[in-house]
Coordinates of C-alpha atoms and ligand atoms in Angstrom, one line a residue:
M1 CA 13.6 13.5 18.4
H2 CA 13.0 14.0 14.7
R3 CA 9.3 13.2 13.9
W4 CA 9.8 13.4 10.1
W5 CA 7.0 10.9 9.3
R6 CA 4.2 13.1 10.7
D7 CA 3.7 15.0 7.5
A8 CA 6.0 13.1 5.1
V9 CA 5.1 12.4 1.5
I10 CA 6.1 8.8 0.7
Y11 CA 6.3 7.4 -2.8
Q12 CA 5.3 3.8 -3.1
V13 CA 7.7 1.9 -5.4
Y14 CA 6.3 -1.2 -6.9
V15 CA 9.7 -2.6 -7.6
R16 CA 8.9 -5.0 -10.4
S17 CA 7.2 -2.2 -12.4
F18 CA 9.5 0.8 -11.6
L19 CA 12.6 0.5 -13.7
D20 CA 14.5 -2.6 -15.0
S21 CA 18.3 -2.3 -15.0
T22 CA 19.0 -5.9 -16.2
G23 CA 16.9 -6.2 -19.3
D24 CA 14.8 -9.1 -18.1
G25 CA 11.6 -7.1 -18.3
I26 CA 11.2 -6.9 -14.5
G27 CA 12.1 -3.9 -12.4
D28 CA 14.8 -4.3 -9.8
L29 CA 16.6 -2.6 -6.9
A30 CA 19.3 -1.2 -9.2
G31 CA 16.5 0.3 -11.3
V32 CA 15.1 2.0 -8.1
R33 CA 18.6 3.4 -7.4
A34 CA 18.8 4.8 -11.0
G35 CA 15.3 6.4 -10.5
L36 CA 16.2 8.2 -7.2
P37 CA 17.2 11.5 -8.8
Y38 CA 13.8 11.5 -10.5
L39 CA 12.1 11.1 -7.2
K40 CA 14.3 13.7 -5.6
K41 CA 13.3 16.1 -8.3
L42 CA 9.6 15.3 -7.6
G43 CA 10.3 16.2 -4.0
V44 CA 9.1 13.2 -2.0
N45 CA 10.5 12.6 1.5
G46 CA 10.8 8.8 1.3
I47 CA 10.0 5.7 -0.6
W48 CA 8.3 2.5 0.4
L49 CA 9.6 -0.6 -1.5
S50 CA 7.1 -3.3 -2.3
P51 CA 8.5 -6.8 -1.2
F52 CA 11.7 -7.8 -3.0
Y53 CA 12.5 -10.8 -0.8
P54 CA 13.1 -14.3 -2.2
S55 CA 9.7 -15.5 -3.2
P56 CA 8.1 -17.8 -5.8
Q57 CA 6.0 -14.6 -6.7
H58 CA 2.6 -16.2 -6.5
D59 CA 1.4 -12.9 -5.1
H60 CA 4.2 -10.8 -6.4
G61 CA 6.4 -11.0 -3.4
Y62 CA 3.6 -11.0 -0.7
D63 CA 4.5 -14.7 -0.4
V64 CA 7.9 -14.5 1.3
A65 CA 10.2 -17.5 1.4
D66 CA 13.1 -15.7 3.2
Y67 CA 12.5 -12.5 5.0
C68 CA 16.2 -11.5 5.2
D69 CA 17.5 -11.6 1.7
V70 CA 16.8 -10.2 -1.8
D71 CA 15.3 -12.3 -4.6
P72 CA 17.9 -12.6 -7.4
T73 CA 15.2 -11.2 -9.8
F74 CA 15.6 -7.9 -7.9
G75 CA 19.3 -7.9 -7.0
D76 CA 21.1 -8.9 -3.9
L77 CA 22.0 -7.5 -0.4
A78 CA 25.0 -5.6 -1.8
E79 CA 22.7 -3.9 -4.3
F80 CA 20.3 -3.2 -1.5
D81 CA 23.1 -1.6 0.6
Q82 CA 24.0 0.6 -2.4
L83 CA 20.4 1.7 -2.8
M84 CA 20.3 2.6 0.9
A85 CA 23.5 4.6 0.6
A86 CA 22.3 6.5 -2.5
A87 CA 18.9 7.3 -0.9
G88 CA 20.8 8.5 2.2
R89 CA 22.9 10.8 0.1
L90 CA 19.8 12.3 -1.4
G91 CA 17.9 12.6 1.9
I92 CA 15.3 10.1 0.8
R93 CA 14.0 7.8 3.6
V94 CA 13.5 4.1 2.8
L95 CA 10.6 2.0 4.1
L96 CA 10.4 -1.8 3.5
D97 CA 7.2 -3.8 3.2
I98 CA 7.1 -6.5 5.9
V99 CA 4.6 -9.3 5.6
P100 CA 3.9 -10.9 9.0
N101 CA 0.5 -12.4 8.6
H102 CA 1.6 -15.2 6.2
C103 CA 4.7 -16.5 4.4
S104 CA 5.2 -18.5 1.2
S105 CA 4.6 -22.2 1.1
E106 CA 8.3 -22.3 0.0
H107 CA 9.4 -20.9 3.4
P108 CA 11.7 -23.5 5.0
W109 CA 9.5 -23.6 8.2
F110 CA 6.4 -24.4 6.1
K111 CA 8.3 -27.1 4.3
E112 CA 9.4 -28.5 7.6
A113 CA 5.8 -28.4 8.9
L114 CA 4.6 -30.3 5.8
A115 CA 7.2 -33.0 6.4
A116 CA 6.4 -33.2 10.2
Q117 CA 3.7 -35.1 12.1
P118 CA 0.4 -33.7 13.0
G119 CA 0.7 -32.1 16.5
S120 CA 4.4 -31.4 16.1
P121 CA 6.1 -28.2 17.0
A122 CA 6.9 -27.5 13.3
R123 CA 3.2 -27.6 12.5
D124 CA 2.3 -25.4 15.5
R125 CA 4.0 -22.5 13.8
F126 CA 1.1 -22.5 11.3
H127 CA -2.6 -23.3 11.7
F128 CA -2.8 -27.0 11.0
A129 CA -6.0 -28.8 12.0
D130 CA -7.9 -32.0 11.3
G131 CA -10.7 -31.8 8.9
R132 CA -14.4 -32.3 9.8
G133 CA -16.7 -35.1 8.6
P134 CA -16.1 -38.8 9.2
D135 CA -12.9 -39.0 7.1
G136 CA -11.7 -35.4 7.8
S137 CA -12.5 -34.5 4.2
E138 CA -14.2 -31.2 5.0
P139 CA -12.2 -28.1 6.1
P140 CA -11.9 -27.4 9.8
N141 CA -14.2 -24.4 9.5
N142 CA -16.2 -22.6 6.9
W143 CA -14.0 -19.6 6.3
H144 CA -13.3 -18.4 2.7
A145 CA -10.0 -16.9 1.6
M146 CA -9.9 -13.2 0.6
F147 CA -8.9 -14.1 -2.9
G148 CA -11.7 -16.7 -3.4
G149 CA -12.1 -20.4 -2.5
P150 CA -11.8 -22.0 0.9
A151 CA -9.3 -20.7 3.4
W152 CA -8.0 -24.2 4.0
T153 CA -6.0 -26.6 1.9
R154 CA -5.6 -30.3 2.7
V155 CA -2.1 -31.8 2.8
T156 CA -0.8 -35.3 1.9
E157 CA 1.0 -36.8 4.9
A158 CA 4.3 -38.6 4.9
D159 CA 2.5 -42.0 4.6
G160 CA 0.9 -40.8 1.3
R161 CA -2.6 -40.4 2.8
L162 CA -4.7 -37.2 2.8
G163 CA -4.3 -35.7 6.2
Q164 CA -4.6 -32.3 8.0
W165 CA -5.6 -28.9 6.6
Y166 CA -3.7 -25.6 6.9
L167 CA -5.2 -22.1 7.0
H168 CA -4.4 -19.4 4.4
M169 CA -6.5 -16.3 4.4
F170 CA -5.1 -15.4 0.9
T171 CA -3.9 -18.1 -1.6
P172 CA -2.8 -21.6 -0.7
D173 CA 0.7 -20.4 -1.5
Q174 CA 0.5 -18.1 1.5
P175 CA 0.1 -20.1 4.7
D176 CA -0.9 -18.0 7.8
W177 CA 1.6 -17.9 10.7
N178 CA 0.3 -18.9 14.1
W179 CA 1.2 -15.9 16.2
R180 CA 0.1 -17.7 19.4
N181 CA 3.4 -19.6 19.0
P182 CA 6.1 -17.4 20.6
E183 CA 8.7 -18.6 18.0
I184 CA 6.9 -16.4 15.4
G185 CA 7.3 -13.2 17.3
A186 CA 10.9 -14.0 18.1
E187 CA 11.6 -14.7 14.4
F188 CA 10.0 -11.4 13.3
D189 CA 12.1 -9.5 15.9
R190 CA 15.2 -11.0 14.2
V191 CA 13.8 -9.8 10.8
L192 CA 13.1 -6.3 12.0
R193 CA 16.5 -5.9 13.5
F194 CA 18.2 -7.4 10.4
W195 CA 16.8 -4.6 8.3
L196 CA 17.0 -1.8 10.9
D197 CA 20.7 -2.7 11.3
R198 CA 21.0 -2.1 7.5
G199 CA 19.7 1.4 8.0
V200 CA 16.0 1.3 6.9
D201 CA 13.8 4.1 8.2
G202 CA 10.8 1.8 8.9
F203 CA 8.3 -0.6 7.6
R204 CA 4.9 -0.7 5.9
I205 CA 3.2 -3.6 7.5
D206 CA 1.1 -5.8 5.3
V207 CA -2.3 -6.9 6.6
A208 CA -1.6 -5.3 10.0
A209 CA -5.1 -6.1 11.4
G210 CA -4.3 -9.8 10.8
L211 CA -1.8 -12.1 12.5
F212 CA -4.1 -13.4 15.2
K213 CA -7.3 -15.4 14.6
H214 CA -10.0 -16.3 17.1
P215 CA -8.3 -19.0 19.3
E216 CA -11.1 -21.5 18.6
L217 CA -11.3 -20.9 14.8
P218 CA -15.1 -21.2 14.9
D219 CA -17.4 -21.1 11.9
S220 CA -18.2 -17.6 10.6
P221 CA -21.9 -16.6 10.2
D222 CA -21.0 -15.0 6.9
P223 CA -18.0 -17.1 5.6
E224 CA -17.8 -15.5 2.2
A225 CA -17.8 -11.9 3.4
D226 CA -14.1 -11.4 2.9
A227 CA -14.1 -12.7 -0.7
R228 CA -17.3 -10.9 -1.5
T229 CA -16.1 -7.5 -0.2
R230 CA -12.4 -8.2 -0.8
D231 CA -11.8 -6.8 2.6
S232 CA -10.9 -8.2 6.0
V233 CA -14.4 -8.2 7.5
N234 CA -14.6 -11.7 9.0
P235 CA -14.6 -10.7 12.7
L236 CA -13.1 -14.1 13.7
A237 CA -10.2 -13.9 11.4
W238 CA -9.1 -10.3 11.7
N239 CA -8.7 -7.4 14.2
Q240 CA -8.2 -9.7 17.3
P241 CA -7.2 -7.8 20.5
E242 CA -3.9 -9.7 20.8
V243 CA -2.4 -8.0 17.7
H244 CA -2.1 -4.7 19.6
D245 CA 0.6 -6.4 21.9
V246 CA 2.7 -7.1 18.8
W247 CA 2.5 -3.5 17.6
R248 CA 3.5 -2.3 21.1
H249 CA 6.5 -4.6 21.0
W250 CA 7.5 -3.6 17.5
R251 CA 7.2 0.1 18.5
A252 CA 9.6 -0.6 21.4
V253 CA 12.1 -2.1 19.0
C254 CA 11.9 1.0 16.8
E255 CA 12.3 3.2 19.8
E256 CA 15.5 1.4 20.7
Y257 CA 16.9 2.4 17.3
T258 CA 15.5 6.0 17.6
A259 CA 17.3 6.4 20.9
R260 CA 20.6 5.8 19.1
D261 CA 20.4 8.7 16.7
G262 CA 17.3 10.7 17.4
S263 CA 15.6 9.9 14.1
E264 CA 12.3 8.0 14.4
R265 CA 11.8 4.6 12.7
L266 CA 8.3 4.4 11.3
L267 CA 5.7 1.7 11.4
V268 CA 2.9 2.3 9.0
G269 CA 0.2 -0.3 8.9
E270 CA -2.1 -1.5 6.2
V271 CA -5.1 -1.6 8.7
S272 CA -8.4 -2.5 7.2
V273 CA -11.0 -2.4 10.0
P274 CA -14.7 -1.5 10.0
T275 CA -14.7 1.9 11.6
A276 CA -12.4 5.0 11.9
R277 CA -12.7 4.5 15.7
E278 CA -11.3 0.9 15.4
H279 CA -8.6 2.2 13.1
A280 CA -7.5 4.8 15.7
R281 CA -6.8 2.0 18.2
Y282 CA -3.9 0.8 16.0
V283 CA -2.1 4.2 16.2
R284 CA -2.3 4.8 19.9
H285 CA 0.9 6.4 21.3
D286 CA 2.7 3.2 21.9
E287 CA 1.6 1.2 18.8
L288 CA 1.9 1.9 15.1
H289 CA 3.0 5.4 14.2
Q290 CA 0.5 5.5 11.3
A291 CA -2.1 3.4 9.5
F292 CA -3.3 4.1 6.0
F293 CA -6.6 5.8 6.1
F294 CA -8.3 4.0 3.1
D295 CA -11.7 5.8 3.5
L296 CA -10.5 8.7 1.3
L297 CA -9.4 6.2 -1.4
S298 CA -12.8 4.4 -1.3
A299 CA -14.9 7.6 -1.2
P300 CA -16.9 8.4 -4.4
W301 CA -16.3 11.7 -6.1
S302 CA -18.7 13.9 -4.0
D303 CA -18.3 16.8 -1.6
D304 CA -20.5 15.0 1.0
A305 CA -18.5 11.8 0.9
F306 CA -15.1 13.6 1.0
H307 CA -16.3 15.9 3.8
K308 CA -17.5 13.0 5.9
V309 CA -14.4 10.9 5.6
I310 CA -12.0 13.8 6.2
S311 CA -14.0 15.0 9.2
E312 CA -14.1 11.5 10.7
A313 CA -10.4 10.9 10.1
M314 CA -9.5 14.2 11.8
Q315 CA -11.8 13.5 14.8
D316 CA -10.7 9.9 15.3
I317 CA -7.0 10.5 15.0
A318 CA -7.1 13.3 17.6
G319 CA -5.4 12.2 20.8
T320 CA -3.8 9.0 19.4
G321 CA -0.3 10.4 18.8
S322 CA -0.6 9.8 15.1
T323 CA -1.3 11.9 12.1
V324 CA -3.8 11.0 9.4
T325 CA -2.1 9.0 6.6
W326 CA -3.9 9.9 3.3
V327 CA -3.8 7.7 0.3
L328 CA -5.6 7.8 -3.1
N329 CA -3.8 5.0 -5.0
N330 CA -1.8 1.9 -4.4
H331 CA -0.9 -1.4 -6.1
D332 CA -4.2 -3.0 -5.1
Q333 CA -6.7 -0.4 -6.4
V334 CA -8.0 1.0 -9.7
R335 CA -6.0 4.2 -10.4
T336 CA -7.8 7.5 -9.6
V337 CA -7.9 8.9 -13.1
T338 CA -10.0 5.8 -14.2
R339 CA -11.9 5.4 -10.9
Y340 CA -13.2 9.0 -11.1
G341 CA -14.3 8.7 -14.7
E342 CA -12.9 7.0 -17.7
P343 CA -10.1 9.2 -19.4
T344 CA -9.7 9.6 -23.1
P345 CA -6.6 8.0 -24.6
E346 CA -4.9 11.4 -24.6
G347 CA -5.6 11.7 -20.9
S348 CA -8.4 14.3 -20.9
G349 CA -11.9 14.0 -19.5
L350 CA -13.5 14.1 -16.1
G351 CA -11.3 11.3 -14.5
P352 CA -8.0 13.0 -15.0
A353 CA -9.4 16.5 -13.9
R354 CA -10.8 15.0 -10.8
A355 CA -7.7 13.0 -10.0
R356 CA -5.7 16.2 -10.3
A357 CA -8.1 18.0 -8.0
A358 CA -8.0 15.1 -5.5
A359 CA -4.2 15.2 -5.5
L360 CA -4.2 18.9 -4.5
L361 CA -6.8 18.2 -1.9
M362 CA -4.8 15.4 -0.4
L363 CA -1.6 17.4 -0.3
A364 CA -3.4 20.2 1.5
L365 CA -4.8 18.0 4.3
P366 CA -3.1 17.8 7.7
G367 CA -0.9 14.7 8.0
A368 CA 1.1 12.4 5.8
A369 CA 0.4 11.4 2.2
Y370 CA 1.4 8.3 0.2
I371 CA 1.7 8.5 -3.6
Y372 CA 1.7 5.3 -5.7
Q373 CA 4.2 5.2 -8.6
G374 CA 2.6 6.5 -11.8
E375 CA 0.1 8.6 -9.9
E376 CA 2.4 11.6 -10.5
L377 CA 2.1 10.9 -14.2
G378 CA -1.6 10.6 -14.2
L379 CA -1.4 7.1 -15.5
P380 CA -4.8 5.5 -16.1
E381 CA -5.7 2.0 -15.2
V382 CA -4.9 -0.4 -18.1
I383 CA -8.3 -2.0 -18.5
D384 CA -7.8 -4.1 -21.6
L385 CA -5.0 -6.5 -20.7
P386 CA -5.6 -9.9 -22.4
D387 CA -6.5 -12.7 -20.0
E388 CA -3.3 -14.7 -20.8
V389 CA -1.0 -12.0 -19.4
L390 CA -2.9 -11.4 -16.1
T391 CA -0.8 -12.5 -13.1
D392 CA -2.9 -11.3 -10.2
P393 CA -3.8 -14.5 -8.2
I394 CA -7.3 -13.0 -7.7
F395 CA -8.0 -13.6 -11.4
R396 CA -7.3 -17.3 -11.4
R397 CA -8.8 -17.8 -7.9
T398 CA -12.1 -16.4 -9.0
G399 CA -12.3 -18.7 -12.0
N400 CA -10.9 -16.0 -14.5
R401 CA -13.6 -13.6 -13.4
D402 CA -12.2 -10.7 -11.4
R403 CA -9.7 -8.6 -13.2
V404 CA -8.6 -6.6 -10.3
R405 CA -5.0 -5.6 -9.8
D406 CA -2.9 -6.0 -12.9
G407 CA -4.2 -2.8 -14.5
C408 CA -2.5 -0.6 -11.9
R409 CA 0.8 -2.6 -12.0
V410 CA 1.8 -2.1 -15.6
P411 CA 5.5 -1.0 -15.8
L412 CA 6.1 2.8 -15.9
P413 CA 6.8 4.6 -19.2
W414 CA 10.0 6.7 -18.9
S415 CA 10.7 7.8 -22.4
G416 CA 10.2 7.4 -26.1
Q417 CA 7.3 6.6 -28.4
A418 CA 6.9 2.8 -28.1
S419 CA 7.0 0.1 -25.5
P420 CA 9.1 -0.5 -23.4
F421 CA 9.3 3.3 -23.1
G422 CA 12.7 3.1 -21.5
F423 CA 11.4 0.8 -18.7
T424 CA 13.7 -1.9 -19.8
S425 CA 16.8 -2.1 -22.0
G426 CA 15.6 -5.6 -22.9
T427 CA 15.3 -6.9 -26.4
E428 CA 12.1 -8.3 -28.0
S429 CA 12.5 -11.5 -26.0
A430 CA 12.6 -9.6 -22.7
R431 CA 9.6 -7.3 -22.8
P432 CA 8.0 -5.7 -19.8
W433 CA 6.4 -8.4 -17.6
L434 CA 3.0 -6.8 -18.3
P435 CA 2.4 -5.2 -21.7
Q436 CA 2.3 -1.4 -21.9
P437 CA -0.4 0.1 -24.1
D438 CA 0.7 2.4 -26.9
Y439 CA -1.0 5.4 -25.3
F440 CA 1.6 5.2 -22.4
A441 CA 3.7 7.4 -24.8
E442 CA 1.5 10.3 -23.6
Y443 CA 2.5 9.7 -20.0
A444 CA 6.2 9.0 -20.3
T445 CA 8.3 10.9 -17.6
D446 CA 10.4 12.7 -20.2
R447 CA 7.2 14.2 -21.7
A448 CA 5.7 14.9 -18.3
L449 CA 8.8 16.8 -17.2
A450 CA 8.9 18.9 -20.3
D451 CA 5.2 19.9 -20.1
T452 CA 4.4 22.4 -17.3
R453 CA 0.7 21.4 -17.5
S454 CA 1.4 17.8 -16.7
F455 CA 0.4 15.9 -13.6
W456 CA 4.0 15.7 -12.8
H457 CA 4.4 19.4 -12.4
L458 CA 1.2 19.6 -10.4
Y459 CA 2.6 17.1 -7.9
R460 CA 6.0 18.7 -7.9
D461 CA 4.6 22.2 -7.3
G462 CA 2.4 20.9 -4.6
L463 CA 5.3 19.1 -2.9
Q464 CA 7.5 22.2 -3.1
L465 CA 4.8 24.3 -1.5
R466 CA 4.4 21.7 1.2
A467 CA 8.1 21.9 1.9
T468 CA 8.1 25.6 2.2
L469 CA 4.7 26.8 3.5
P470 CA 4.3 26.5 7.3
Q471 CA 0.5 26.2 6.9
L472 CA 0.8 22.8 5.2
G473 CA 1.7 19.4 6.7
E474 CA 0.8 18.6 10.3
G475 CA -1.9 20.6 12.0
S476 CA -5.7 21.1 11.9
L477 CA -8.2 22.4 9.4
R478 CA -11.2 24.6 9.6
W479 CA -14.1 24.1 7.1
L480 CA -15.5 27.1 5.4
D481 CA -19.1 27.5 4.5
T482 CA -19.6 26.9 0.8
Q483 CA -22.3 26.2 -1.6
P484 CA -23.3 22.6 -2.3
G485 CA -20.8 20.7 -4.4
V486 CA -17.9 22.7 -3.1
L487 CA -15.5 21.9 -0.2
A488 CA -13.2 24.5 1.2
F489 CA -11.0 24.6 4.3
V490 CA -8.3 26.8 5.9
R491 CA -5.0 25.5 7.1
G492 CA -3.0 27.4 9.7
D493 CA -3.0 31.1 9.2
G494 CA -4.5 31.6 5.8
L495 CA -3.9 28.8 3.4
V496 CA -7.3 28.0 1.7
C497 CA -7.9 24.9 -0.3
A498 CA -11.1 24.6 -2.3
V499 CA -12.5 21.9 -4.5
N500 CA -15.4 22.1 -6.9
F501 CA -16.8 18.6 -7.2
G502 CA -19.4 19.7 -9.7
T503 CA -18.9 20.3 -13.5
V504 CA -19.9 23.9 -13.7
P505 CA -17.8 26.9 -12.6
V506 CA -18.7 28.6 -9.2
P507 CA -17.4 31.8 -7.7
A508 CA -14.1 31.2 -5.9
P509 CA -14.5 31.2 -2.2
V510 CA -11.7 33.7 -1.8
P511 CA -10.5 36.6 -4.0
G512 CA -7.2 36.7 -5.7
T513 CA -5.1 34.5 -7.9
P514 CA -4.5 31.0 -6.7
L515 CA -1.1 29.9 -5.6
L516 CA -1.6 26.6 -7.3
A517 CA -4.6 25.1 -9.1
S518 CA -5.3 21.7 -10.6
G519 CA -6.5 23.2 -13.9
P520 CA -7.0 26.6 -15.5
C521 CA -8.5 28.8 -12.8
P522 CA -9.3 32.4 -13.7
T523 CA -9.3 34.8 -10.8
G524 CA -12.5 34.8 -8.9
V525 CA -13.7 31.5 -10.4
L526 CA -13.4 27.9 -9.4
P527 CA -14.1 25.8 -12.5
G528 CA -15.7 22.4 -12.3
S529 CA -13.6 19.4 -11.2
T530 CA -10.9 21.7 -10.1
A531 CA -9.0 22.4 -6.8
A532 CA -7.0 25.4 -5.9
W533 CA -4.9 26.8 -3.1
W534 CA -4.8 30.5 -2.1
I535 CA -3.1 32.4 0.7
N536 CA -5.7 34.5 2.3
D537 CA -6.5 35.8 5.8
L538 CA -9.9 34.4 6.5
Ligands
GLC1 C1 -2.0 -6.7 1.1 C2 -1.2 -6.3 -0.1 C3 -1.6 -7.1 -1.3 C4 -1.4 -8.6 -1.0 C5 -2.1 -9.0 0.3 C6 -1.6 -10.3 0.8 O1 -3.3 -6.4 1.0 O2 -1.3 -4.9 -0.3 O3 -1.0 -6.7 -2.5 O4 -1.9 -9.4 -2.0 O5 -1.8 -8.1 1.3 O6 -0.3 -10.2 1.3

């Protein structure tokens, strides 16, 4: 059995911002196909495609109206098949993003539920309930939605009167499925098989600690906790024990396909739960293969914090059958170069140096790694987008307050000196769906490829070494004793990775010239905000 996923490096393609082939200002599947040679050159093992299914795009595709088709904005099934074929020829695996916790309010089953009577089978596919108070005008419980506002919306019944409420843990455009109804599981079986039959290598599972809610839907003692933390912390709405049966079943479906050709189909979950121990329950031998380990992403830039999360991850994953799934960036988070310290417009400063060091650290850790598009260019977060262009539903749902996720979703710069930087062939009237700042010129891929000091070369070199050095990838690590502010560990027989979290140079923990370093690194010295790899027998 080929267990390729255990130390794979997967590149997250946020399709609408990757590359636009039609000139409408929105990236598409043909654009992804055109970008595959670029990704091959970078050296990733696979791609994960953000949702491209038919959707009104209220949450950029995480509101799915049809799970088995392609939205015309992104192409069609024939284009998808061509993308699969092209990726197959290049040896690039393809993961899809599957969204089982909720659908779109435009999904035919939700429309059917709205038209049906309270208590009908059509309504039982979702969480419909009568309101509280004398006239049912208060929501059935006190839960708040993750993106702000109540988690319930009241519907108008067929007779024109206000009636029941339905549950949505995200926006009202995203009604939650009722997984206690067996029809839902059966429908998702069909969806999985539809795409597996088309050759996909697996799925990234959206909100994988969701799906089931407490059967009684009781009030929460802290109803605003999800919205406040923007995390799934309401213990009545997330992480219910029944969800593990679903993952066991999905794993069995994957195993069926694996049995046909010996290549594993991967399930990687977006699992947000309170502890590393809880997290490990999702990746037991017969459940998900992997679950993103977000603690590295949320760790502040400090040796203590990184040491703690890495040690915990290694400890808790042991014995599960999984490997740790490292991630520093994705389409929901402020990009590392900005998170670790505001970069200058030319891309220098502490943030970029730390982001480069973090990348080398991540690529040296045991397990798999996920890279978010633009990370390999060192793209900063775009922090000054004007209000009127913001499209993240969180912004509107918080009364135009929280500018959270648009800044990491700005379309990629590919070439040239001015927007659209080769992202779209479109004319003035079809500009990129989010405006690209002028300074994106510094980060365009053509420039990055031509400059050996670029982020791109660092990622490419790191990936090449991962592909060739037996010490990297799956396995264990051994920490070395170091001075405060510095982390160092050994992989296999003799690959040392060290990171200086401070700002002043320290003596390198091992002699000799590094194999690869995230910045200028004279022999015997590890400068501040720098990581390096050495081969050494320690
Ligand atoms: C996940 C996705 C996010 C989306 C949410 C609702 O957290 O990563 O982008 O908005 O689920 O589907």
